[in-house]
């Protein structure tokens, strides 16, 4: 079965330190991977995606993610965390078992990031 | 315009009421989505419209009725809801159902009393 795992419910980092939010996936075929962020009482915002090409993907707000095919991972990273990065982060992968206009996303359960001043 | 606009932002309705949620985008996106989200949980897909046609219905109860009047508008009609339907309802759009750089609206916070 296709799935996405975010092994950490909560990640705490100090402001200015690097941050990593982990994501692993299981999907048939080539993975299409995504990260979204949700600030309190807001909708989700697209951060970045990997479809093909360079394994290091750069996205919004200084975030980047590294695709690792052998480890089936797509960890989100940022060199220097800000307090304003505190939010809920979701990893998602395209469902490759549906076709055409019936494609949809499979979502991880989310990781709550808290950046402490 | 790079936004998805949802109205209303908050809605309280009784179990016998009929109400509608509205979603609008002017980015030329041809795929539009309704999601339901409970607090601190991932969004749950409800419906997908592709080129104004319903392409996915995730076995949503008939008390939720989607409508896509044109390529820019998406409605969700609500009737006879239950308290457990209280949630954040999110609309999203994307260029198509293959490119998943979704743009989400801020959502409608629905409370059923």
PDB file of N, CA, C and O in Angstrom, chain A residues 38 88 90 109-110 112, chain B residues 37-42:
ATOM      1  N   UNK A  38       1.253  24.678   7.403  1.00  0.00           N
ATOM      2  CA  UNK A  38      -0.002  25.271   7.865  1.00  0.00           C
ATOM      3  C   UNK A  38       0.262  26.080   9.133  1.00  0.00           C
ATOM      4  O   UNK A  38       0.621  25.503  10.170  1.00  0.00           O
ATOM      5  N   UNK A  88       2.623  23.730  11.451  1.00  0.00           N
ATOM      6  CA  UNK A  88       2.395  22.301  11.203  1.00  0.00           C
ATOM      7  C   UNK A  88       2.825  22.005   9.769  1.00  0.00           C
ATOM      8  O   UNK A  88       2.399  22.695   8.836  1.00  0.00           O
ATOM      9  N   UNK A  90       3.255  19.280   6.592  1.00  0.00           N
ATOM     10  CA  UNK A  90       2.744  18.039   6.006  1.00  0.00           C
ATOM     11  C   UNK A  90       3.565  17.651   4.778  1.00  0.00           C
ATOM     12  O   UNK A  90       3.801  18.478   3.896  1.00  0.00           O
ATOM     13  N   UNK A 109       0.826  12.464   8.486  1.00  0.00           N
ATOM     14  CA  UNK A 109       0.006  12.922   9.608  1.00  0.00           C
ATOM     15  C   UNK A 109       0.405  14.292  10.126  1.00  0.00           C
ATOM     16  O   UNK A 109      -0.278  14.871  10.961  1.00  0.00           O
ATOM     17  N   UNK A 110       1.527  14.791   9.651  1.00  0.00           N
ATOM     18  CA  UNK A 110       1.947  16.123  10.041  1.00  0.00           C
ATOM     19  C   UNK A 110       2.958  16.114  11.169  1.00  0.00           C
ATOM     20  O   UNK A 110       2.980  15.216  12.007  1.00  0.00           O
ATOM     21  N   UNK A 112       4.513  18.939  13.975  1.00  0.00           N
ATOM     22  CA  UNK A 112       4.411  20.276  14.546  1.00  0.00           C
ATOM     23  C   UNK A 112       5.808  20.779  14.877  1.00  0.00           C
ATOM     24  O   UNK A 112       6.527  20.154  15.671  1.00  0.00           O
TER      25      UNK A 112
ATOM     26  N   UNK B  37     -10.778  19.250   7.117  1.00  0.00           N
ATOM     27  CA  UNK B  37      -9.649  19.065   8.026  1.00  0.00           C
ATOM     28  C   UNK B  37     -10.087  19.247   9.472  1.00  0.00           C
ATOM     29  O   UNK B  37     -10.664  20.260   9.844  1.00  0.00           O
ATOM     30  N   UNK B  38      -9.780  18.245  10.275  1.00  0.00           N
ATOM     31  CA  UNK B  38      -9.959  18.327  11.710  1.00  0.00           C
ATOM     32  C   UNK B  38      -8.668  18.875  12.322  1.00  0.00           C
ATOM     33  O   UNK B  38      -7.595  18.786  11.727  1.00  0.00           O
ATOM     34  N   UNK B  39      -8.778  19.375  13.545  1.00  0.00           N
ATOM     35  CA  UNK B  39      -7.650  20.060  14.189  1.00  0.00           C
ATOM     36  C   UNK B  39      -6.413  19.156  14.255  1.00  0.00           C
ATOM     37  O   UNK B  39      -6.476  18.012  14.699  1.00  0.00           O
ATOM     38  N   UNK B  40      -5.302  19.692  13.783  1.00  0.00           N
ATOM     39  CA  UNK B  40      -3.991  19.041  13.845  1.00  0.00           C
ATOM     40  C   UNK B  40      -3.937  17.707  13.103  1.00  0.00           C
ATOM     41  O   UNK B  40      -3.087  16.864  13.393  1.00  0.00           O
ATOM     42  N   UNK B  41      -4.835  17.516  12.159  1.00  0.00           N
ATOM     43  CA  UNK B  41      -4.853  16.316  11.326  1.00  0.00           C
ATOM     44  C   UNK B  41      -4.594  16.703   9.880  1.00  0.00           C
ATOM     45  O   UNK B  41      -4.770  17.853   9.504  1.00  0.00           O
ATOM     46  N   UNK B  42      -4.188  15.736   9.065  1.00  0.00           N
ATOM     47  CA  UNK B  42      -4.025  16.057   7.650  1.00  0.00           C
ATOM     48  C   UNK B  42      -5.373  16.305   6.990  1.00  0.00           C
ATOM     49  O   UNK B  42      -6.412  15.823   7.473  1.00  0.00           O
TER      50      UNK B  42
END
